[in-house]
Coordinates of C-alpha atoms in Angstrom, one line a residue:
M87 CA 0.2 0.0 -0.2
L88 CA 2.7 2.3 0.8
C89 CA 4.3 1.7 -2.7
F90 CA 1.4 2.6 -4.2
Q91 CA 1.0 5.8 -2.2
V92 CA 4.6 6.6 -3.3
T93 CA 4.2 5.9 -6.8
A94 CA 0.9 8.1 -6.8
V95 CA 2.8 11.1 -5.1
V96 CA 5.9 11.0 -7.9
F97 CA 3.2 10.7 -10.5
S98 CA 1.1 13.8 -9.1
Q99 CA 4.7 15.6 -9.0
D100 CA 5.7 15.0 -12.5
H101 CA 2.2 15.9 -13.8
K102 CA 2.7 19.4 -12.0
E103 CA 6.2 19.9 -13.6
Q104 CA 4.7 18.7 -17.1
V105 CA 2.3 21.6 -16.9
I106 CA 4.4 24.2 -15.2
Q107 CA 6.8 23.7 -18.0
A108 CA 4.1 23.9 -20.5
L109 CA 2.8 27.1 -19.0
K110 CA 6.5 28.8 -19.4
T111 CA 6.9 27.9 -22.7
F112 CA 3.8 29.3 -23.4
E113 CA 4.5 32.8 -22.3
T114 CA 7.9 32.5 -24.7
T115 CA 5.9 31.0 -27.8
E116 CA 5.0 33.8 -30.4
N117 CA 2.6 31.7 -32.3
P118 CA -0.5 31.2 -30.4
S119 CA -1.4 28.3 -32.7
D120 CA 1.8 26.4 -31.5
G121 CA 0.9 27.6 -27.8
I122 CA -2.4 26.0 -28.1
K123 CA -1.1 22.7 -29.6
N124 CA 1.4 22.3 -27.0
L125 CA -1.4 23.1 -23.9
L126 CA -3.8 20.8 -25.4
Q127 CA -1.4 17.8 -25.3
L128 CA -1.6 18.1 -21.5
K129 CA -5.9 18.4 -21.3
D130 CA -6.0 14.9 -19.7
V131 CA -2.7 15.6 -16.8
V132 CA -4.1 19.0 -15.9
A133 CA -7.2 17.5 -14.1
Q134 CA -4.5 15.9 -12.0
T135 CA -2.9 18.9 -10.7
S136 CA -3.8 21.8 -8.4
D137 CA -6.6 24.0 -8.8
S138 CA -4.2 27.1 -9.4
L139 CA -2.6 25.4 -12.0
Q140 CA -5.8 24.5 -13.8
G141 CA -7.1 28.2 -13.3
Q142 CA -3.6 29.4 -15.0
Y143 CA -3.9 26.3 -17.7
Y144 CA -7.3 27.3 -18.8
L145 CA -6.7 30.9 -18.6
S146 CA -3.6 30.5 -21.3
L147 CA -5.6 28.6 -23.7
G148 CA -8.3 31.6 -23.3
I149 CA -5.6 34.0 -24.2
A150 CA -4.2 32.1 -27.0
Y151 CA -7.7 31.3 -28.3
G152 CA -8.6 34.8 -28.2
Q153 CA -5.3 36.0 -30.1
I154 CA -6.4 34.0 -33.1
N155 CA -9.5 35.5 -32.8
N156 CA -11.6 32.1 -32.1
A157 CA -13.5 33.9 -29.6
D158 CA -15.9 31.1 -28.5
S159 CA -12.9 28.7 -27.6
S160 CA -11.5 31.6 -25.8
F161 CA -14.6 31.9 -23.9
R162 CA -15.2 28.5 -23.1
Y163 CA -11.9 28.4 -21.4
L164 CA -12.4 31.6 -19.9
N165 CA -15.3 30.1 -18.1
K166 CA -13.6 27.3 -16.9
A167 CA -11.0 29.3 -15.6
E168 CA -13.4 31.5 -13.9
K169 CA -15.1 28.5 -11.8
V170 CA -11.6 27.6 -10.9
A171 CA -11.1 31.0 -9.8
K172 CA -14.4 31.5 -8.0
S173 CA -13.7 28.2 -6.0
T174 CA -10.2 29.5 -4.9
Q175 CA -11.0 32.9 -4.4
S176 CA -8.4 34.0 -6.5
N177 CA -9.1 37.9 -7.7
F178 CA -5.9 38.2 -9.4
L179 CA -6.9 35.4 -11.7
L180 CA -10.5 36.8 -12.1
A181 CA -9.1 40.2 -12.7
M182 CA -7.0 38.4 -15.8
I183 CA -9.8 36.6 -16.9
N184 CA -12.0 39.8 -17.5
N185 CA -8.9 41.5 -19.1
T186 CA -8.8 38.8 -21.5
R187 CA -12.7 38.9 -21.9
G188 CA -12.4 42.5 -22.8
L189 CA -9.5 42.4 -25.3
V190 CA -11.5 39.2 -27.1
Y191 CA -14.7 41.9 -27.0
M192 CA -12.6 44.3 -28.5
G193 CA -11.6 42.0 -31.2
K194 CA -15.2 41.3 -32.3
A195 CA -16.3 45.1 -31.7
E196 CA -18.8 44.3 -29.1
H197 CA -17.5 47.6 -27.3
E198 CA -19.9 47.6 -24.7
K199 CA -19.3 44.0 -23.2
S200 CA -15.9 44.9 -23.4
V201 CA -16.1 48.1 -21.2
E202 CA -18.1 45.7 -18.6
A203 CA -15.7 43.1 -18.6
Y204 CA -12.6 46.0 -17.9
Q205 CA -15.2 47.4 -15.1
E206 CA -15.1 43.9 -13.5
V207 CA -11.4 44.2 -13.4
M208 CA -11.8 47.7 -11.7
K209 CA -14.2 46.5 -9.1
L210 CA -11.9 43.5 -8.1
A211 CA -8.4 45.8 -8.2
E212 CA -9.1 49.7 -7.7
G213 CA -8.3 50.6 -3.9
K214 CA -6.0 47.4 -3.3
N215 CA -2.7 47.5 -2.5
D216 CA -1.7 44.5 -4.2
P217 CA 1.4 44.7 -6.7
K218 CA -0.4 41.8 -9.0
L219 CA -3.7 43.2 -9.2
N220 CA -2.3 46.5 -9.6
D221 CA -0.4 45.2 -12.8
V222 CA -3.5 43.9 -14.2
L223 CA -5.4 47.2 -13.4
S224 CA -2.8 48.9 -15.6
K225 CA -3.1 46.7 -18.4
T226 CA -6.9 47.5 -18.2
Y227 CA -6.8 50.9 -18.1
G228 CA -4.8 51.1 -21.1
N229 CA -7.1 48.8 -22.8
L230 CA -10.2 50.5 -21.8
G231 CA -8.4 53.9 -22.7
G232 CA -8.3 51.8 -26.4
V233 CA -11.7 51.3 -26.5
Y234 CA -12.9 54.7 -25.6
F235 CA -10.6 56.1 -28.6
Q236 CA -11.9 53.9 -30.6
L237 CA -15.3 54.9 -30.2
G238 CA -14.3 58.5 -30.3
Q239 CA -15.2 59.2 -26.6
M240 CA -12.1 61.3 -26.0
D241 CA -12.7 62.7 -22.8
K242 CA -13.2 59.4 -21.5
A243 CA -10.0 58.2 -23.1
L244 CA -7.9 60.8 -21.6
E245 CA -9.3 60.6 -18.1
T246 CA -8.6 56.7 -18.1
T247 CA -5.1 56.7 -20.1
K248 CA -4.1 59.4 -17.5
K249 CA -4.8 56.9 -14.3
C250 CA -3.1 54.0 -16.7
L251 CA 0.2 56.6 -16.6
T252 CA -0.2 57.6 -13.0
L253 CA -0.5 53.7 -11.7
S254 CA 2.6 52.7 -14.4
E255 CA 4.4 55.5 -12.5
T256 CA 3.6 53.8 -8.9
L257 CA 4.5 50.6 -10.2
K258 CA 7.8 52.1 -12.0
D259 CA 7.1 50.2 -15.3
T260 CA 9.3 52.0 -17.8
T261 CA 7.7 50.2 -20.7
D262 CA 4.2 51.1 -19.7
M263 CA 5.1 54.2 -18.7
A264 CA 6.2 54.7 -22.2
L265 CA 3.4 53.2 -24.1
N266 CA 1.0 55.6 -21.8
H267 CA 2.9 58.8 -23.0
L268 CA 2.3 57.6 -26.6
R269 CA -1.3 56.7 -25.7
L270 CA -1.7 60.3 -24.3
A271 CA -0.2 61.9 -27.3
M272 CA -2.4 60.0 -29.5
V273 CA -5.6 61.5 -27.6
Y274 CA -4.1 64.8 -27.4
N275 CA -3.6 64.9 -30.9
N276 CA -7.3 63.5 -31.9
I277 CA -8.6 66.6 -30.0
D278 CA -6.0 69.2 -31.7
E279 CA -4.1 69.7 -28.2
L280 CA -0.9 69.2 -30.6
D281 CA 1.5 70.8 -27.8
N282 CA 0.3 68.4 -25.3
G283 CA 0.4 65.7 -27.6
I284 CA 4.2 66.4 -28.7
A285 CA 5.3 66.7 -24.7
H286 CA 4.0 63.1 -24.3
L287 CA 5.5 61.9 -27.5
R288 CA 9.2 63.5 -26.3
E289 CA 8.5 61.8 -22.9
A290 CA 7.7 58.4 -24.8
R291 CA 10.8 59.0 -27.0
R292 CA 13.1 59.5 -24.1
F293 CA 11.6 56.1 -22.3
F294 CA 12.1 54.2 -25.6
K295 CA 15.6 55.4 -26.0
D296 CA 16.7 54.2 -22.6
L297 CA 14.7 50.8 -23.3
N298 CA 16.9 50.6 -26.3
N299 CA 13.1 49.9 -28.3
T300 CA 14.0 50.8 -31.7
T301 CA 10.7 49.7 -33.2
M302 CA 8.9 51.7 -30.9
L303 CA 11.3 54.6 -31.1
V304 CA 10.4 55.0 -35.2
H305 CA 6.8 54.8 -34.1
A306 CA 7.6 58.0 -31.6
E307 CA 9.6 59.7 -34.4
N308 CA 7.0 59.2 -36.9
S309 CA 4.3 60.5 -34.9
L310 CA 6.5 63.7 -34.0
G311 CA 6.9 64.2 -37.9
K312 CA 2.9 63.8 -38.5
V313 CA 2.3 66.6 -35.4
F314 CA 4.9 68.9 -36.8
E315 CA 3.3 68.5 -40.4
K316 CA 0.0 69.2 -39.1
K317 CA 1.1 72.3 -37.3
G318 CA 2.7 73.4 -40.8
Q319 CA 6.4 73.2 -39.5
Y320 CA 7.6 71.3 -42.2
D321 CA 11.6 71.7 -41.6
V322 CA 10.9 70.1 -38.1
A323 CA 8.5 67.1 -39.6
F324 CA 11.0 66.4 -42.0
K325 CA 13.9 65.9 -39.2
H326 CA 11.7 63.6 -37.6
Y327 CA 10.9 61.5 -40.4
E328 CA 14.6 61.6 -41.4
T329 CA 15.7 60.3 -38.0
A330 CA 12.8 57.6 -38.2
H331 CA 14.3 56.5 -41.3
N332 CA 17.8 56.2 -40.2
L333 CA 16.4 54.0 -37.4
V334 CA 14.8 51.6 -39.6
K335 CA 17.9 51.0 -41.4
S336 CA 19.8 49.6 -38.4
V337 CA 16.7 47.1 -38.1
G338 CA 16.7 45.7 -41.5
E339 CA 14.3 45.8 -44.5
Q340 CA 10.9 46.6 -43.1
E341 CA 7.8 48.3 -45.1
E342 CA 8.7 51.5 -42.8
Y343 CA 12.0 51.9 -44.9
A344 CA 9.4 52.9 -48.0
S345 CA 6.8 54.8 -45.7
T346 CA 9.6 57.2 -44.1
L347 CA 10.9 57.6 -47.5
L348 CA 7.5 58.7 -48.6
A349 CA 6.7 61.1 -45.4
M350 CA 10.0 62.8 -46.3
G351 CA 8.8 62.7 -50.1
K352 CA 5.4 64.2 -49.5
I353 CA 7.1 67.0 -47.1
N354 CA 9.5 67.9 -50.0
L355 CA 6.4 68.2 -52.2
K356 CA 4.4 70.5 -50.0
Q357 CA 7.7 72.7 -49.9
S358 CA 7.8 72.7 -53.3
K359 CA 11.3 70.6 -53.6
L360 CA 10.2 68.7 -56.4
K361 CA 13.2 66.8 -57.4
S362 CA 14.1 65.5 -53.9
A363 CA 10.4 64.5 -53.5
E364 CA 10.7 62.8 -56.8
M365 CA 14.0 60.9 -55.6
Y366 CA 12.5 59.5 -52.3
A367 CA 9.3 58.6 -54.1
Q368 CA 11.4 56.7 -56.7
E369 CA 13.1 55.1 -54.2
A370 CA 10.4 54.4 -52.2
L371 CA 8.8 52.6 -55.3
S372 CA 11.8 50.5 -56.1
F373 CA 12.0 49.3 -52.5
S374 CA 8.6 48.6 -52.2
K375 CA 8.6 46.7 -55.3
T376 CA 11.5 44.5 -54.7
H377 CA 10.0 43.5 -51.0
G378 CA 6.5 43.0 -52.3
F379 CA 5.1 45.8 -50.2
A380 CA 1.8 47.0 -51.6
N381 CA 0.7 49.6 -49.6
S382 CA 4.0 51.6 -49.8
E383 CA 3.8 50.7 -53.7
K384 CA 0.5 52.5 -53.6
G385 CA 1.9 55.5 -52.0
A386 CA 4.6 56.0 -54.0
Y387 CA 2.4 56.0 -57.1
D388 CA 0.3 59.0 -55.5
V389 CA 3.2 60.8 -54.4
L390 CA 4.6 60.7 -58.5
Y391 CA 1.0 61.3 -59.7
Q392 CA 1.0 64.7 -57.6
L393 CA 4.5 65.4 -58.4
A394 CA 3.3 65.0 -62.2
L395 CA 0.5 67.3 -61.6
E396 CA 2.7 69.9 -60.1
R397 CA 4.9 70.2 -63.1
G398 CA 2.0 70.1 -65.5
N399 CA 2.7 67.0 -67.1
S400 CA -0.8 65.3 -67.5
S401 CA 0.0 62.4 -69.7
Q402 CA 2.6 61.0 -66.8
A403 CA 0.3 62.0 -64.3
L404 CA -2.3 59.8 -65.6
G405 CA -0.1 56.8 -65.9
Y406 CA 0.9 56.9 -62.4
R407 CA -2.8 57.3 -61.6
N408 CA -3.8 54.4 -63.5
K409 CA -1.0 52.4 -62.1
Y410 CA -2.3 53.6 -58.3
I411 CA -5.9 52.5 -59.6
K412 CA -4.6 49.3 -60.7
L413 CA -2.7 48.2 -57.8
T414 CA -6.0 49.0 -55.4
D415 CA -8.0 47.3 -57.6
S416 CA -5.7 44.2 -57.1
L417 CA -5.5 44.7 -53.2
N418 CA -9.5 44.9 -53.2
S419 CA -10.1 42.2 -55.5
V420 CA -11.9 44.6 -58.0
E421 CA -11.5 45.0 -61.5
V422 CA -11.8 48.7 -62.1
K423 CA -12.4 51.5 -59.5
A424 CA -15.4 52.6 -61.6
R425 CA -17.6 49.3 -60.8
V426 CA -17.0 49.7 -56.8
A427 CA -20.6 51.0 -56.3
D428 CA -21.9 48.5 -58.8
L429 CA -20.2 45.6 -57.0
E430 CA -20.9 46.5 -53.8
T431 CA -24.4 47.1 -54.6
Q432 CA -24.7 43.7 -56.0
Y433 CA -23.3 42.5 -52.9
E434 CA -26.1 44.1 -50.7
T435 CA -28.9 42.9 -52.9
A436 CA -27.8 39.4 -52.8
K437 CA -27.4 39.6 -49.1
K438 CA -30.8 40.9 -49.0
E439 CA -32.3 38.2 -51.0
Q440 CA -30.8 35.9 -49.1
E441 CA -32.2 37.5 -45.9
I442 CA -35.8 37.5 -47.4
Q443 CA -35.6 33.8 -48.5
K444 CA -34.3 33.2 -45.2
L445 CA -37.1 34.8 -43.4
T446 CA -39.8 33.3 -45.9
F447 CA -38.2 29.7 -44.7
E448 CA -38.9 30.3 -41.2
S449 CA -42.1 31.4 -41.6
Q450 CA -43.0 28.5 -43.5
L451 CA -41.6 26.2 -40.7
K452 CA -43.2 28.0 -38.0
D453 CA -46.6 27.6 -39.9
A454 CA -45.6 23.8 -40.4
N455 CA -45.0 23.3 -36.6
L456 CA -48.4 25.0 -35.8
S457 CA -50.1 22.7 -38.4
E458 CA -48.2 19.9 -36.8
A459 CA -49.0 20.8 -33.1
R460 CA -53.1 20.6 -34.5
N461 CA -52.4 17.5 -36.2
A462 CA -50.2 15.3 -34.1
Q463 CA -52.0 12.3 -35.6
I464 CA -50.3 12.9 -39.0
A465 CA -46.8 11.1 -39.7
I466 CA -43.5 13.2 -38.9
G467 CA -42.0 11.7 -42.1
I468 CA -44.9 12.7 -44.4
G469 CA -45.6 16.1 -42.9
A470 CA -41.7 17.1 -43.4
V471 CA -41.6 16.0 -47.1
A472 CA -45.0 17.9 -47.5
T473 CA -43.3 20.9 -45.9
I474 CA -40.2 20.9 -48.0
I475 CA -42.4 20.3 -51.2
V476 CA -44.7 23.5 -50.1
L477 CA -41.1 25.4 -49.7
L478 CA -39.9 24.7 -53.0
V479 CA -43.1 26.1 -54.6
I480 CA -42.8 29.0 -52.5
F481 CA -39.3 29.4 -53.3
I482 CA -39.7 29.0 -57.1
A483 CA -42.8 31.9 -57.2
R484 CA -40.2 33.9 -55.0
Q485 CA -37.4 33.4 -57.2
K486 CA -39.1 34.6 -59.9
K487 CA -40.6 37.8 -58.1
L488 CA -37.1 38.4 -57.0
K489 CA -35.8 38.2 -60.4
A490 CA -37.9 41.0 -62.0
E491 CA -37.2 43.1 -58.7
R492 CA -33.3 42.5 -59.6
E493 CA -34.1 44.1 -63.1
A494 CA -35.9 46.9 -61.5
Q495 CA -32.7 47.5 -59.4
A496 CA -30.4 47.4 -61.7
L497 CA -31.9 50.5 -63.8
Q498 CA -31.6 52.2 -60.5
V499 CA -28.4 51.5 -59.8
E500 CA -27.2 52.2 -63.6
A501 CA -28.9 56.0 -62.7
L502 CA -27.2 55.9 -59.0
Q503 CA -23.8 54.7 -60.5
K504 CA -23.6 57.7 -62.9
R505 CA -24.6 60.2 -60.4
F506 CA -22.1 58.6 -58.2
L507 CA -19.2 59.1 -60.8
E508 CA -20.2 62.5 -61.7
L509 CA -19.5 63.5 -58.2
H510 CA -16.2 61.6 -58.3
S511 CA -15.2 63.6 -61.3
S512 CA -11.9 64.8 -59.7
P513 CA -8.8 61.9 -60.4
S514 CA -7.3 63.1 -57.5
E515 CA -9.7 62.9 -54.8
L516 CA -12.1 60.2 -54.7
S517 CA -14.7 61.8 -52.2
V518 CA -18.1 63.2 -52.0
E519 CA -18.1 66.6 -50.5
L520 CA -20.1 66.6 -47.5
D521 CA -20.3 68.8 -44.4
M522 CA -20.9 67.1 -41.2
D523 CA -23.2 69.4 -39.6
D524 CA -25.1 70.4 -42.6
L525 CA -25.9 66.5 -42.8
N526 CA -26.5 66.2 -38.7
K527 CA -29.1 69.1 -39.4
K528 CA -31.2 66.5 -41.4
L529 CA -31.1 63.6 -38.8
H530 CA -32.9 62.9 -35.7
T531 CA -29.6 61.6 -33.8
A532 CA -26.6 63.3 -34.8
L533 CA -23.4 61.4 -36.2
T534 CA -20.3 61.5 -34.0
E535 CA -17.2 62.7 -35.9
R536 CA -15.9 59.2 -36.1
E537 CA -18.9 57.8 -37.6
F538 CA -19.0 60.7 -40.1
E539 CA -15.6 60.0 -41.4
A540 CA -16.1 56.6 -41.7
L541 CA -19.1 57.2 -43.8
K542 CA -17.5 59.7 -45.9
L543 CA -15.0 57.5 -47.1
C544 CA -17.5 54.5 -47.3
V545 CA -19.5 56.4 -49.7
A546 CA -16.2 57.7 -51.4
G547 CA -16.0 54.1 -52.4
K548 CA -13.2 52.8 -49.9
S549 CA -13.2 49.4 -48.7
N550 CA -13.5 48.6 -44.8
P551 CA -9.7 48.1 -44.8
D552 CA -8.8 51.2 -46.6
I553 CA -11.1 53.0 -44.1
A554 CA -9.4 51.5 -40.9
D555 CA -5.8 52.2 -42.5
Q556 CA -6.8 55.8 -43.2
L557 CA -8.4 56.1 -39.8
F558 CA -5.7 54.1 -37.8
I559 CA -8.8 51.6 -36.5
S560 CA -9.4 48.4 -36.8
V561 CA -11.8 46.9 -39.2
S562 CA -14.0 45.7 -36.7
T563 CA -14.1 49.4 -35.5
V564 CA -15.1 50.7 -39.0
K565 CA -17.7 48.1 -39.2
F566 CA -19.1 49.3 -35.6
H567 CA -18.9 53.0 -36.9
L568 CA -20.5 52.3 -40.3
R569 CA -23.6 50.3 -38.4
N570 CA -24.3 52.9 -36.0
A571 CA -24.2 55.7 -39.2
Y572 CA -26.6 53.5 -41.4
S573 CA -28.9 53.3 -38.2
K574 CA -28.8 56.9 -37.7
L575 CA -29.3 57.6 -41.6
G576 CA -32.2 55.1 -41.5
V577 CA -30.6 53.1 -44.1
N578 CA -29.4 49.2 -44.1
N579 CA -26.4 49.0 -46.4
R580 CA -23.9 51.3 -48.3
K581 CA -26.0 51.3 -51.7
E582 CA -29.2 52.7 -49.2
A583 CA -26.5 55.1 -47.9
F584 CA -25.1 56.1 -51.2
Q585 CA -28.8 57.3 -52.1
F586 CA -29.1 59.0 -49.1
M587 CA -25.7 60.9 -49.3
L588 CA -26.4 61.8 -53.2
K589 CA -29.7 63.3 -52.3
S590 CA -27.9 65.3 -49.3
V591 CA -25.3 66.9 -51.4

């Protein structure tokens, strides 16, 4: 009996060491899929370890699945971790779980649920003199500030990020201090308090230098360049872009090498230094083509197009513009830019047809279920077959009607498209001239600035990824803003938004 007891203890110890080692390995694994694969190999072993290890194990799986945007699996393991945390009364584990939930909801653009998750962390951690809880709270403040920033709620973003900076200073976490100065700079720059933004960017730059973090230092220098460019101080802006470019050289061949060249070229173009601007644009174009950086290649064609216009060389300008459009089309899987409105309308129409068919199917199923309840004696199989036959007849009739509706819609779309293209007659600026205040006067609920910006780019034919790049937000946030804008306009999709805006200009 003693031998069996000793063997059980040894096995238990081995299982504990295996899980501990797997968790340590997970912390340094760059690829979340690899981390998941390694952790799942221990799913039978982990049940034989302590509750605290089980909690960390489930939390790690929740984090990993969240990183690959598999929200369902992430929430499943986070719920398992939460049961362990509550049974062991571990506030730290609960705080980590809710912080992770908040991040996963952010990825799904479910911002209200994300805020709720972060608020749970604050309930657990605020006012507690616990270094581990304060560490989670600091991360939560930073994430929450990011949510408010994406939602355009700059007052809350500013308040929360200031709290985050104060806490990181208390914890003496220099990395978080640097990031929080960067976050504050983003908020201040967004509300046009540029001098405050510059002050925080300089602080961030100082920390990143001390940390020898070249990547973030490049980001800080680029951001300083953008702010001074916005202030019209082109010489200072150029120096910051140039510094960023020189830093990029030291970390290898990255797309930032081309983007900093383009930034310098654009500044020279604004200063009418056309020869220097062309030199930077051509170098960026060559580098981008060689390394397959399509977005930077697009940017180079755009700068060269503007240079050709400045010089009055219309044929060269048209050539560069055509290359820009062709590259844009290939990236967006669209043949010709002029067909954007038509293609998107077709997509929305097809989506509507599918929804109509789904509703019809659900309605017929409901009727069939009611009929079945009244006629319980009828065999289930015969009833199901009869229902399917009825639905097929209905679908065939519906399809004929939808075909006629599509033909009518095609005529409307053609007229809409002509009007849309007329409004986009300028080759250098594909955008409908809209005024936010004028538009909001026509609405019951006013659009926020972010919603208006996203809607304007949407109406201009930009894809969601393009809008995300231009506004420096995620694609999911673009979708969130567009959904809100559609609701306030009283429309259901991009086509109807086009129609509404065409009537408004």
